[in-house]
């Protein structure tokens, strides 16, 4: 839910560690009409929110910056040197109205963008 609060019900948040990867995914999203927006993960103050006295890391950093701290949590499990991208589809995964090729209910948001991105990536 935190991402839908930040971006609304029609735009997914993307997070990652590689600007080129994020840009190519954003380009694919433009081709498919599935809106995405990159959010930052460079705030050390938010990073402190996922630290714990009883565990290495916690999966929720509190009320503020929730989508960012959730992505920071995921980042903890990615190996060094691995490019990665997280698409936060909370809020865009279902719709209460028809729009374009979307019907009411589950949207399948991101599938078209992933396929578009993969087709371009494979062609390189």
Coordinates of C-alpha atoms in Angstrom, one line a residue:
X1 CA 0.0 0.0 0.0
X2 CA 2.7 2.6 0.6
X3 CA 3.5 3.0 -3.1
X4 CA -0.1 3.6 -4.1
X5 CA -0.3 6.3 -1.5
X6 CA 2.7 8.0 -3.0
X7 CA 2.0 7.5 -6.7
X8 CA -1.8 6.8 -7.0
X9 CA -3.6 3.8 -8.4
X10 CA -2.3 4.1 -12.0
X11 CA 1.5 4.3 -11.6
X12 CA 3.9 1.6 -10.3
X13 CA 7.0 2.4 -8.4
X14 CA 10.4 1.1 -9.6
X15 CA 13.5 0.7 -7.5
X16 CA 16.9 -0.6 -8.3
X17 CA 20.7 -0.1 -8.3
X18 CA 21.4 0.6 -11.9
X19 CA 20.3 3.8 -13.7
X20 CA 20.6 2.1 -17.2
X21 CA 18.4 -0.8 -16.2
X22 CA 15.8 1.5 -14.7
X23 CA 15.8 3.7 -17.8
X24 CA 15.4 0.8 -20.2
X25 CA 12.5 -0.5 -18.1
X26 CA 10.9 2.9 -18.0
X27 CA 11.3 3.1 -21.8
X28 CA 9.6 -0.2 -22.2
X29 CA 6.8 1.0 -19.9
X30 CA 6.3 4.0 -22.2
X31 CA 5.9 1.7 -25.2
X32 CA 3.2 -0.3 -23.4
X33 CA 1.4 2.5 -21.6
X34 CA 2.0 1.1 -18.2
X35 CA 3.1 4.0 -16.1
X36 CA 6.2 3.6 -13.8
X37 CA 8.1 6.1 -11.7
X38 CA 11.5 5.5 -10.1
X39 CA 11.8 6.3 -6.4
X40 CA 15.1 7.0 -4.6
X41 CA 16.8 4.6 -2.2
X42 CA 19.8 6.7 -1.2
X43 CA 18.6 8.2 2.0
X44 CA 20.7 6.9 4.9
X45 CA 18.1 8.1 7.4
X46 CA 15.5 5.8 5.9
X47 CA 18.1 3.0 5.7
X48 CA 18.4 3.2 9.5
X49 CA 14.7 2.5 9.8
X50 CA 15.1 -1.1 8.6
X51 CA 17.8 -1.9 11.2
X52 CA 16.9 -3.7 14.3
X53 CA 18.3 -4.5 17.8
X54 CA 17.1 -8.1 17.6
X55 CA 17.5 -8.9 13.9
X56 CA 19.8 -8.0 11.0
X57 CA 17.0 -6.2 9.2
X58 CA 13.2 -5.6 9.5
X59 CA 10.7 -5.7 6.6
X60 CA 9.0 -2.4 7.6
X61 CA 10.6 0.9 8.4
X62 CA 7.5 2.5 9.8
X63 CA 4.8 4.8 8.4
X64 CA 6.9 7.2 6.3
X65 CA 8.8 6.2 3.2
X66 CA 7.2 2.7 3.4
X67 CA 7.7 1.9 -0.3
X68 CA 11.3 3.0 -0.2
X69 CA 12.1 1.1 3.0
X70 CA 10.4 -2.0 1.5
X71 CA 12.7 -1.8 -1.5
X72 CA 15.7 -1.2 0.8
X73 CA 14.7 -4.4 2.6
X74 CA 14.7 -6.3 -0.7
X75 CA 18.1 -4.8 -1.5
X76 CA 19.6 -6.5 1.5
X77 CA 19.1 -9.9 -0.2
X78 CA 20.7 -9.1 -3.6
X79 CA 24.3 -10.2 -4.0
X80 CA 27.2 -7.7 -4.6
X81 CA 27.5 -6.6 -8.2
X82 CA 24.1 -7.9 -9.3
X83 CA 21.9 -5.4 -11.2
X84 CA 18.4 -5.5 -10.0
X85 CA 15.0 -3.8 -10.4
X86 CA 11.9 -4.1 -8.2
X87 CA 8.5 -3.1 -9.6
X88 CA 6.1 -2.3 -6.8
X89 CA 2.6 -3.1 -8.2
X90 CA 0.7 -2.5 -5.0
X91 CA -2.2 -0.4 -6.1
X92 CA -1.9 -1.0 -9.8
X93 CA -2.5 -4.8 -9.6
X94 CA -6.3 -4.3 -9.7
X95 CA -8.7 -1.7 -10.9
X96 CA -12.3 -0.7 -10.1
X97 CA -12.8 0.7 -13.6
X98 CA -12.1 -0.2 -17.2
X99 CA -9.4 1.7 -19.0
X100 CA -7.7 0.9 -22.3
X101 CA -7.1 -2.8 -22.4
X102 CA -7.6 -3.1 -18.6
X103 CA -10.9 -4.5 -17.4
X104 CA -12.2 -4.3 -13.8
X105 CA -10.4 -6.5 -11.4
X106 CA -6.9 -7.9 -11.8
X107 CA -4.9 -5.9 -14.3
X108 CA -1.8 -8.0 -15.0
X109 CA 0.1 -4.8 -14.7
X110 CA 3.7 -5.1 -15.6
X111 CA 3.4 -8.2 -17.8
X112 CA 3.4 -6.2 -21.0
X113 CA 6.2 -4.0 -19.9
X114 CA 8.3 -7.0 -18.8
X115 CA 7.7 -8.7 -22.2
X116 CA 8.6 -5.4 -24.1
X117 CA 11.7 -5.0 -22.0
X118 CA 12.8 -8.6 -22.5
X119 CA 12.3 -8.4 -26.3
X120 CA 14.5 -5.3 -26.5
X121 CA 17.1 -6.8 -24.0
X122 CA 17.2 -10.1 -26.0
X123 CA 17.8 -8.2 -29.2
X124 CA 21.1 -6.6 -27.9

